[in-house]
Short mmCIF file of C-alpha atoms and ligand atoms in Angstrom, two decimals:
data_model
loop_
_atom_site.label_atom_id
_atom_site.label_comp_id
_atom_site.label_asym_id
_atom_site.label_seq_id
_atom_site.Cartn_x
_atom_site.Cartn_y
_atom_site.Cartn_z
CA UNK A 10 113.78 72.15 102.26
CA UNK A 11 115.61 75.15 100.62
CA UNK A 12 115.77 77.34 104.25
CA UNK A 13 116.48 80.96 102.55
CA UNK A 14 116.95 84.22 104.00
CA UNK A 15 113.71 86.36 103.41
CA UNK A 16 115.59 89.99 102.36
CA UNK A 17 113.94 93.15 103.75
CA UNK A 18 113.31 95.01 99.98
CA UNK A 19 111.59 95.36 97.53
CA UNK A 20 110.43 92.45 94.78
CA UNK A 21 111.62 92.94 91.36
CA UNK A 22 111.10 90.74 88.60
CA UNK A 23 114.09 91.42 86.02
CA UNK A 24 113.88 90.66 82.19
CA UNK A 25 116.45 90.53 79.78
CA UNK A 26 116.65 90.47 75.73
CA UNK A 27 120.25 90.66 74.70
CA UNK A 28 119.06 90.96 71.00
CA UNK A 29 118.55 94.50 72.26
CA UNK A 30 121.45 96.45 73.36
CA UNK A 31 119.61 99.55 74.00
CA UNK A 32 117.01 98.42 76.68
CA UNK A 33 117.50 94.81 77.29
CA UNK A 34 116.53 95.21 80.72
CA UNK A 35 112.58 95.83 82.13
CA UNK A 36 112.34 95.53 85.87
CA UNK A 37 108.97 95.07 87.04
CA UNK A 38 107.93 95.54 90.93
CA UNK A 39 105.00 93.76 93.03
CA UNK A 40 101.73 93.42 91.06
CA UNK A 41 103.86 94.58 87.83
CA UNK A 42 104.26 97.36 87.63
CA UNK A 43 106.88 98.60 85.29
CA UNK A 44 109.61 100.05 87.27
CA UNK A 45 112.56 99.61 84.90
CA UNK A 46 112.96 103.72 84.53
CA UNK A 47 112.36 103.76 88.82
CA UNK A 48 114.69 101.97 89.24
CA UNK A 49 117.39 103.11 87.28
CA UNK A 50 120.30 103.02 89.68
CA UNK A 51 120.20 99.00 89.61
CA UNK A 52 120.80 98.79 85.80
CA UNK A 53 124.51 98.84 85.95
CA UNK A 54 124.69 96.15 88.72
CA UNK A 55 122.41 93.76 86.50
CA UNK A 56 124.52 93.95 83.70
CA UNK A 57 127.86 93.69 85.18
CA UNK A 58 126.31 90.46 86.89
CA UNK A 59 124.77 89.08 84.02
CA UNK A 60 127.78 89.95 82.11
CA UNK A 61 125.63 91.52 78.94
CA UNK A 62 127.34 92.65 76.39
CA UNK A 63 130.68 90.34 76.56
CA UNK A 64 131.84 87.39 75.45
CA UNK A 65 131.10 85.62 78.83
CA UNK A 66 127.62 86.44 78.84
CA UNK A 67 125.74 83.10 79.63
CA UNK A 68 121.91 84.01 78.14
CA UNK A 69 121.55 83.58 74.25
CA UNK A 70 118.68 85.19 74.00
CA UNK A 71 116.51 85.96 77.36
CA UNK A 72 115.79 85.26 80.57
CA UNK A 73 113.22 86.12 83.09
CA UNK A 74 114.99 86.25 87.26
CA UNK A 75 113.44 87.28 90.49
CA UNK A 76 115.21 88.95 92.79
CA UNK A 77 115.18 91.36 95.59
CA UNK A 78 116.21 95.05 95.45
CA UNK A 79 118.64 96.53 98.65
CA UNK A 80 120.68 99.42 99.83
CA UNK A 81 123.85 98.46 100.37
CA UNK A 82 126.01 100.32 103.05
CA UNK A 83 129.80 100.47 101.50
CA UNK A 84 131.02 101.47 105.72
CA UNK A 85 129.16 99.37 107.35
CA UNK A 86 129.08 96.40 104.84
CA UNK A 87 126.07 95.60 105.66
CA UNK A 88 122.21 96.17 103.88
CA UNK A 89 120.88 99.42 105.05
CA UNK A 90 117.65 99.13 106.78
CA UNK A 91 114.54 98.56 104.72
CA UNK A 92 113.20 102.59 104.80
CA UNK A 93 116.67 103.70 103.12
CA UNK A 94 115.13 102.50 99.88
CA UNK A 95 112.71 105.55 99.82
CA UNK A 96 116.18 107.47 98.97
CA UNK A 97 117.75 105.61 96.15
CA UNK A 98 114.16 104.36 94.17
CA UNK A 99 111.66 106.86 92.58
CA UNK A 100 108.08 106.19 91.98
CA UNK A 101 106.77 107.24 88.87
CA UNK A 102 109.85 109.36 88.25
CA UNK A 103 109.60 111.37 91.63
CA UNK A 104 110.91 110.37 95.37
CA UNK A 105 108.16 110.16 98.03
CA UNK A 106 108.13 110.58 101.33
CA UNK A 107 111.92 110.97 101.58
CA UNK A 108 111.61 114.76 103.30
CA UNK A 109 112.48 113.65 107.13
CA UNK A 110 115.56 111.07 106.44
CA UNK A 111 118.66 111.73 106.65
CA UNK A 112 120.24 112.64 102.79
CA UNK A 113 121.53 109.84 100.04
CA UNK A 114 125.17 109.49 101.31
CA UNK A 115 127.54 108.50 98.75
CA UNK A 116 128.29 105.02 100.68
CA UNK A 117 125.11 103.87 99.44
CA UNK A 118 124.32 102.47 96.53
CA UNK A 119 121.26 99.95 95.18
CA UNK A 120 121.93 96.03 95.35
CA UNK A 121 120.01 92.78 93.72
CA UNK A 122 120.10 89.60 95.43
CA UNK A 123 118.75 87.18 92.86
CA UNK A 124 116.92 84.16 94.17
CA UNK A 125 115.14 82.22 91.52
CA UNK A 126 115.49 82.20 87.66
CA UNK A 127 112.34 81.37 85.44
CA UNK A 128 113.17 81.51 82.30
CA UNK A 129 116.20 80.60 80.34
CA UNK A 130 116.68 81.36 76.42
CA UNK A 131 114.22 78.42 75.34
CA UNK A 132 114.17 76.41 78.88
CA UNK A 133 110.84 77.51 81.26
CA UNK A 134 112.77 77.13 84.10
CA UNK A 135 109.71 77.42 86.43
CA UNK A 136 108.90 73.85 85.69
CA UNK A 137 111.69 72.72 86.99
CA UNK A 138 112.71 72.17 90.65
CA UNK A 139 114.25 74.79 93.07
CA UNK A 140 117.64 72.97 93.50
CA UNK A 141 117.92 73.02 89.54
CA UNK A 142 116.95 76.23 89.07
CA UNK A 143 119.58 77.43 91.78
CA UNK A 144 122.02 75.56 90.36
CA UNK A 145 121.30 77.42 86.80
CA UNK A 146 120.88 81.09 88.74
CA UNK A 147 124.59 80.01 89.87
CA UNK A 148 126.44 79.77 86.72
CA UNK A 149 124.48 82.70 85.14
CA UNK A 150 125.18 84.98 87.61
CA UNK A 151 128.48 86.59 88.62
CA UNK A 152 128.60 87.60 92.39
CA UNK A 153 130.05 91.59 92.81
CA UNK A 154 129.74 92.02 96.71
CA UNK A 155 127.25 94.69 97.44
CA UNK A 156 126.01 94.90 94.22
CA UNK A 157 124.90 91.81 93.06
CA UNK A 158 124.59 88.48 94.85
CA UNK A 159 122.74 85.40 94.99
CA UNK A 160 120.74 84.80 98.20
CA UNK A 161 121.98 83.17 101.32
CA UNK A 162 120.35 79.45 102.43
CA UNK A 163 120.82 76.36 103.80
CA UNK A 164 119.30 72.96 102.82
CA UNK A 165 117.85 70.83 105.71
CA UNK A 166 116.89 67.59 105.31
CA UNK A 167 113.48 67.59 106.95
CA UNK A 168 113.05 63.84 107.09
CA UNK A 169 116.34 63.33 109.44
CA UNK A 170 115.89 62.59 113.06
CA UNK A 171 117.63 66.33 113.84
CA UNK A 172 115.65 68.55 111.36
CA UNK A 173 113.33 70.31 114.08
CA UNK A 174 117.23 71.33 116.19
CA UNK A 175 118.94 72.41 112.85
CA UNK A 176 116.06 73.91 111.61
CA UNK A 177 115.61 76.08 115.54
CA UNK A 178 119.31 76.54 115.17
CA UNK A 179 119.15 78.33 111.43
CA UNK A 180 115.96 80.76 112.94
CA UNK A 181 118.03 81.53 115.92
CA UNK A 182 120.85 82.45 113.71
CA UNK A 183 118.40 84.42 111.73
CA UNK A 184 116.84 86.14 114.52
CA UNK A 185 120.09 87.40 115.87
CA UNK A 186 121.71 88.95 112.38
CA UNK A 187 118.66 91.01 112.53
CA UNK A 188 117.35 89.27 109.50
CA UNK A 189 113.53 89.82 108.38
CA UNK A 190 112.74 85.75 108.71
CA UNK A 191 113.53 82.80 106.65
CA UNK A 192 111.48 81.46 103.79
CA UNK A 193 111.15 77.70 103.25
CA UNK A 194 111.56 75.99 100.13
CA UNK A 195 110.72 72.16 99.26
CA UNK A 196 113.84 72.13 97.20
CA UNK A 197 112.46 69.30 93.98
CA UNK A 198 109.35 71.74 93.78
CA UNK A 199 108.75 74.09 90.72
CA UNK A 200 107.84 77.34 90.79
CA UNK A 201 103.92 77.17 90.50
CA UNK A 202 101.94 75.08 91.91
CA UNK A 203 98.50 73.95 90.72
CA UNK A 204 96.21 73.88 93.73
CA UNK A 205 96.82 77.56 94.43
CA UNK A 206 98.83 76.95 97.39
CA UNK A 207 101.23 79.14 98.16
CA UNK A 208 104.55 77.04 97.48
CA UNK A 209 106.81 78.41 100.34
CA UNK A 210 106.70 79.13 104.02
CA UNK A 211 107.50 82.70 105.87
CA UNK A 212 108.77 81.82 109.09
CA UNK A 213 109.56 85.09 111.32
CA UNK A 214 109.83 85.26 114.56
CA UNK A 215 106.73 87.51 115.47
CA UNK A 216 104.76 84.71 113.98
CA UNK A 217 105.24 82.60 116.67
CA UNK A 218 103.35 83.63 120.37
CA UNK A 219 105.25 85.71 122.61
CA UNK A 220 108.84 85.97 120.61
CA UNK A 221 107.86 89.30 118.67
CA UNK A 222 108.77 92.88 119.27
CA UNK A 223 105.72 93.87 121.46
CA UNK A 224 105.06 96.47 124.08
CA UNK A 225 102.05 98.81 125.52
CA UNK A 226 100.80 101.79 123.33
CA UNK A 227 97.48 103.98 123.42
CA UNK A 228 94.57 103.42 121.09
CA UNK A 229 93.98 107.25 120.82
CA UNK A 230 91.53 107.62 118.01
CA UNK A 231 89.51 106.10 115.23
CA UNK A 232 89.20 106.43 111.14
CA UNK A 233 86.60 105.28 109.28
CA UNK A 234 86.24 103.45 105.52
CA UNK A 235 83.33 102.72 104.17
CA UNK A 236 85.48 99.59 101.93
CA UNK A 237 86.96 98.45 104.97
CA UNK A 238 83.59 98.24 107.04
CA UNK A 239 82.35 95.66 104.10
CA UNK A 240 85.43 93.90 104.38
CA UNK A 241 85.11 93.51 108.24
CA UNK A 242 81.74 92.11 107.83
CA UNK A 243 80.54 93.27 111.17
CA UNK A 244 77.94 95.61 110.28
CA UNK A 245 77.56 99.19 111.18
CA UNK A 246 80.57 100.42 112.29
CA UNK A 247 81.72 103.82 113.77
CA UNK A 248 85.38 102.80 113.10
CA UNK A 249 87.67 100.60 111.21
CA UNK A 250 91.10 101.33 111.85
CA UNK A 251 92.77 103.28 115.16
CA UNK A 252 95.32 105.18 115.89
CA UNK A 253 98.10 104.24 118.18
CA UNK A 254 100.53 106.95 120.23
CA UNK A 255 102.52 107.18 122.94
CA UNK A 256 103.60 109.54 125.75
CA UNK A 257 105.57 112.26 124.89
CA UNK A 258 106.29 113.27 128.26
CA UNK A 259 105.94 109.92 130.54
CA UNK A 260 108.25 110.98 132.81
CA UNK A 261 105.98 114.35 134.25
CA UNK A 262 102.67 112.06 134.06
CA UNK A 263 104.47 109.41 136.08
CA UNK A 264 106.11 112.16 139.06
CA UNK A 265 103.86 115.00 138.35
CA UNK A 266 100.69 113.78 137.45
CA UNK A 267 101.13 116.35 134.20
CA UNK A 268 99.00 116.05 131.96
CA UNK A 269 100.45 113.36 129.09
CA UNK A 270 101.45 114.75 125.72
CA UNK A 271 100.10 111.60 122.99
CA UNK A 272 102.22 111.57 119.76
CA UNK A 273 100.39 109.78 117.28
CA UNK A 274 102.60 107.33 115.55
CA UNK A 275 100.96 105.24 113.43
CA UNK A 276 97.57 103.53 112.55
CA UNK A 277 96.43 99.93 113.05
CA UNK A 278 94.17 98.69 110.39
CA UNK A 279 91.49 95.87 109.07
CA UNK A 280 94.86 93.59 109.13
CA UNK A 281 96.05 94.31 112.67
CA UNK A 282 93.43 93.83 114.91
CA UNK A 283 90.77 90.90 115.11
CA UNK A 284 86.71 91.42 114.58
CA UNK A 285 86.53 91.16 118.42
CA UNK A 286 88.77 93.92 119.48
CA UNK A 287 87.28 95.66 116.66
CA UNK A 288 83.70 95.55 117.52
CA UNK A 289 84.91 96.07 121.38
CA UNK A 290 86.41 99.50 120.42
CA UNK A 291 83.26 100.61 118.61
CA UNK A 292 81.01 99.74 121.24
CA UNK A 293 82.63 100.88 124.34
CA UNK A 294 84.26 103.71 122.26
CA UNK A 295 80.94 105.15 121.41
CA UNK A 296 80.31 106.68 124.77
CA UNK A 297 83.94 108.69 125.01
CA UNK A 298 84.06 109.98 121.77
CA UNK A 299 84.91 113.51 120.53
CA UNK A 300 85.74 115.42 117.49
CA UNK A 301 89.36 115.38 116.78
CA UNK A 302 91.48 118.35 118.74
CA UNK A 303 95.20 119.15 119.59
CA UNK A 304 93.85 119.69 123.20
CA UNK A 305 91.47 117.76 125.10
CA UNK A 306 90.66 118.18 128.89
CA UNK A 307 92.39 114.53 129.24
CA UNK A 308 95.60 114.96 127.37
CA UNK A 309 96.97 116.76 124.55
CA UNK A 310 98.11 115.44 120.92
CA UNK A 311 101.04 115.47 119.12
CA UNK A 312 101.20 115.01 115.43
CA UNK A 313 104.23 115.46 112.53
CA UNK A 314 103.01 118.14 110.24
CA UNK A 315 104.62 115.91 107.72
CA UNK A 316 102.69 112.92 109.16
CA UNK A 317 99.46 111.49 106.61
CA UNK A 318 97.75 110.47 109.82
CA UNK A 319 95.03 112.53 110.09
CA UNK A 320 92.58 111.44 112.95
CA UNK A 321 88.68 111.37 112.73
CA UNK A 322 88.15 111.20 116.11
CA UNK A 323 89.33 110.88 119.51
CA UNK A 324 88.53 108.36 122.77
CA UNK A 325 88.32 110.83 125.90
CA UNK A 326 89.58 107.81 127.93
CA UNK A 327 91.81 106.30 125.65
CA UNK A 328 92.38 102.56 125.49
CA UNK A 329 96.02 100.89 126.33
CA UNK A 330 96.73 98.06 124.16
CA UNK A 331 99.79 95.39 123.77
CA UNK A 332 100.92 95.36 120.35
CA UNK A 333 103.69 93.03 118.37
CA UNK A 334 104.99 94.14 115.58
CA UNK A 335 107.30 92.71 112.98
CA UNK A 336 110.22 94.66 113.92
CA UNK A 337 110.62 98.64 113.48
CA UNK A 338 110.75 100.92 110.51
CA UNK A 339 110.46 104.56 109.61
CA UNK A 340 107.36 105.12 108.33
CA UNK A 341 107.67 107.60 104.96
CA UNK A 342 108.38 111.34 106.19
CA UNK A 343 108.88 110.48 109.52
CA UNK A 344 112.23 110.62 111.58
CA UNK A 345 111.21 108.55 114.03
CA UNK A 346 110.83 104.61 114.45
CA UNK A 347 107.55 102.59 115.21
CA UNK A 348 106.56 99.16 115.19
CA UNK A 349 106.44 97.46 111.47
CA UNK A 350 102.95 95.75 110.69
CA UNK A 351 101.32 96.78 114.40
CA UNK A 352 98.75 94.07 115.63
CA UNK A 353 97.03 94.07 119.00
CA UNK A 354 97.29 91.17 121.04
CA UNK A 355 95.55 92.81 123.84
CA UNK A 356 92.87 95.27 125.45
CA UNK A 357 94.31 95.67 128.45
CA UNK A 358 91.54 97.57 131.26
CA UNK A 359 93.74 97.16 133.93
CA UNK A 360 96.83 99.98 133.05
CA UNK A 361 97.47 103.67 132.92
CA UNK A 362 99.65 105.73 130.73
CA UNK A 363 102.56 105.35 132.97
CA UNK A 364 102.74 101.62 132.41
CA UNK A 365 102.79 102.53 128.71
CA UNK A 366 105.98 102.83 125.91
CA UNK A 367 106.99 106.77 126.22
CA UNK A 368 108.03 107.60 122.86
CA UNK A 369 111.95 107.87 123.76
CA UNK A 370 111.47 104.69 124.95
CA UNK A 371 110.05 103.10 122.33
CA UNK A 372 113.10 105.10 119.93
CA UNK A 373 115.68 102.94 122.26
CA UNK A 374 113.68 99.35 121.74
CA UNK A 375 114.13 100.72 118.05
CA UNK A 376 117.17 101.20 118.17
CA UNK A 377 118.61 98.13 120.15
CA UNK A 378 116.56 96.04 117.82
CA UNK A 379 118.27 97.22 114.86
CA UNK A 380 121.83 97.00 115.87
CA UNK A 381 123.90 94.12 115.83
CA UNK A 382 124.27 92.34 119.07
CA UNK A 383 127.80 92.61 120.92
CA UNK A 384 127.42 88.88 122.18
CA UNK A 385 126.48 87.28 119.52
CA UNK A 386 127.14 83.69 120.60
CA UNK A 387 125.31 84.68 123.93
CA UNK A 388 122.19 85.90 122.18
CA UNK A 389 121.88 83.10 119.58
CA UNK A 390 122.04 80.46 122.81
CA UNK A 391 119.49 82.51 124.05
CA UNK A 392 117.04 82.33 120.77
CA UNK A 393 117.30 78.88 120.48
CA UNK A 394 116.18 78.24 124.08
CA UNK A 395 113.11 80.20 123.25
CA UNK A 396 112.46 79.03 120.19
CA UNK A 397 112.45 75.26 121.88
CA UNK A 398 109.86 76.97 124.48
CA UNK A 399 112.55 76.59 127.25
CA UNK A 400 112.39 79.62 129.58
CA UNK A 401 114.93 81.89 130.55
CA UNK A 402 115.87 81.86 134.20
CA UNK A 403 118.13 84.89 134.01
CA UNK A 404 116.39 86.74 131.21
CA UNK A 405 116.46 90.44 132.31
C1 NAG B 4 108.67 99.54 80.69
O1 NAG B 4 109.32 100.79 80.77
C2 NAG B 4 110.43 100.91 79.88
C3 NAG B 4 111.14 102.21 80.23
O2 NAG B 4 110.28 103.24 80.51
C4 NAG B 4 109.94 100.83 78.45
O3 NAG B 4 111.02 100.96 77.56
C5 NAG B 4 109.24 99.50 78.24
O4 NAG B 4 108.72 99.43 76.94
C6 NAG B 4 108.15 99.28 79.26
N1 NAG B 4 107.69 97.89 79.13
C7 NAG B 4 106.44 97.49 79.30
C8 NAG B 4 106.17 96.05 79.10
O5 NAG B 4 105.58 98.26 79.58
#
């Protein structure tokens, strides 16, 4: 198996015609759209890479590669976390959702990190098998650090005696560089398959029980679609997605018994929470429900003007609930970080707000999440204990 690093961007699908000098490049993004004027600011990378235009130019004709678009951080060296995208890509020709982050600074610049190639002048490279076509994406493309590269992997050999430690050794290495997850590859398999099967594995580590980024947040509120109620196949419902929050002020509700401030931070939807928990909500949610307000005799609500979230209606008693996440992001407008691709795990009915996340708190778990561990070795020991189920006796 091809064991690749899965890149935290966005999908592009890049096609070149060297016949024509002019626009012999059309990027195209997830579901294809054509994002080749979008995403402008990648062109030059592409064709210093691909070499078009020179003698040393390795495509005859066309070709057809898949990659993944970046930021890339010239101080830090590093990719810039996934929400710095917003800054650097348009969409239709304007930039969304960009108003609350921090400016385009000029250490940043776009990146592609190629990963497969599908087409070669006459050869329909998809046919053939993933070590050939890497092989191929090798000698086509020319590597310009931070601006062009060909994604990182390692082959394991998953009929040796060892695969399962070198395989829990790879994750943990993963896990610890912060990376999104791996993806795995049979390495003689083409690009399609013909069963419809998908013909790769996501591995990540909030895929696997208890090893995601999860903590206790507030089910505040519910939102209602009339699509998404079809969808959920549950009947009538009252609600289909919720909001989640957290205390603004946990420290006064915890010594003063003030009354707690809920920022609303985000919404979990059809994909996040199981029929269950969703026909749970609706039924006991029924009897404590009130038109949406700032102020409420239980607690108050805070909302980002910029935010989109805009609640249908409120729980009196709102419901605490553990949710995992696959790592943190800034949603678009925000300045603030919350939990990627919320889920619940759990109705909890036995906790208060004070055993919740505060919102600082949840801005530190952010934060620690994101930065690059100071003990490395330390932390990588301790992710491959984990991942082998072993517990931790002196895990804090
Ligand atoms: C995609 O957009 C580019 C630039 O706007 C344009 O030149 C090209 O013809 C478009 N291609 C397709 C297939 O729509």
């Amino acid at each position: 198996m091809s064991v690749e690093r899965k890149y935290d961007g966005e999908y592009c699908q890049i096609h070149v015609d060297v016949s024509n000098h002019e626009s012999g490049i059309k990027i195209f993004s997830k579901g294809g759209r054509n994002s080749t004027r979008d995403r402008m600011g990648l062109h030059r990378a592409l064709r210093e890479s691909l070499k078009l235009g020179t003698e040393d130019c390795a495509i005859q004709k066309q070709c057809i590669l898949e990659g993944e678009l970046l930021v890339w951080n010239d101080d830090t060296r590093t990719i810039a976390p996934f929400h710095r995208i917003r800054k650097h890509v348009r969409r239709s020709g304007r930039l969304l959702g960009a108003a609350q982050d921090s400016p385009v600074t000029a250490n940043e610049h776009l990146m592609v990190i190629f990963y497969d190639l599908l087409l070669l002048d006459d050869t329909f490279c998809a046919r053939e098998s993933l070590d050939k076509r890497r092989h191929r994406l090798q000698s086509l493309v020319c590597r310009i650090p931070g601006h062009a590269d060909i994604g990182s992997r390692e082959v394991v050999t998953f009929s040796s005696m060892n695969a399962a430690e070198e395989l829990t050794a790879v994750f943990a290495r993963a896990i610890t560089q912060r990376w999104e997850g791996l993806v795995l590859k049979g390495s003689d398999d083409p690009y399609f398959t013909f069963d419809n099967s998908k013909p790769f594995i996501k591995l990540k580590k909030d895929y696997i029980p208890g090893l995601g980024d999860s903590a206790d947040f507030i089910i505040v509120g519910g939102h209602y679609n009339t699509d998404d109620e079809h969808d959920i196949g549950m009947g009538k419902l009252w609600w289909t997605a919720f909001y989640i929050g957290c205390v603004d002020n946990k420290d006064e509700v915890c010594r003063f018994d003030a009354k707690p401030r809920i920022r609303i931070i985000g919404i979990v939807d059809k994909y996040g929470i199981s029929k269950d928990h969703i026909v749970l909500l609706n039924r006991q949610g029924y009897f404590t429900r009130m038109p949406f307000a700032m102020s409420t005799p239980n607690f108050d609500v805070v909302l980002e003007p910029t935010q989109r979230i805009r609640p249908v209606e409120l729980f009196t008693h709102p419901y605490i609930v553990e949710l995992v996440g696959a790592g943190f992001d800034k949603p678009a407008s925000t300045a603030y970080y919350t939990l990627r691709f919320p889920r619940v795990l759990k109705i909890h009915d036995d906790r208060s707000f004070g055993d919740t996340i505060s919102f600082k708190e949840l801005q530190e778990m952010a934060q620690n999440c994101l930065a690059m561990p100071d003990k490395a070795q330390r932390e990588e020991k301790h992710w491959r204990e984990r991942l082998c189920g072993r517990q931790q006796i002196d895990e804090e």
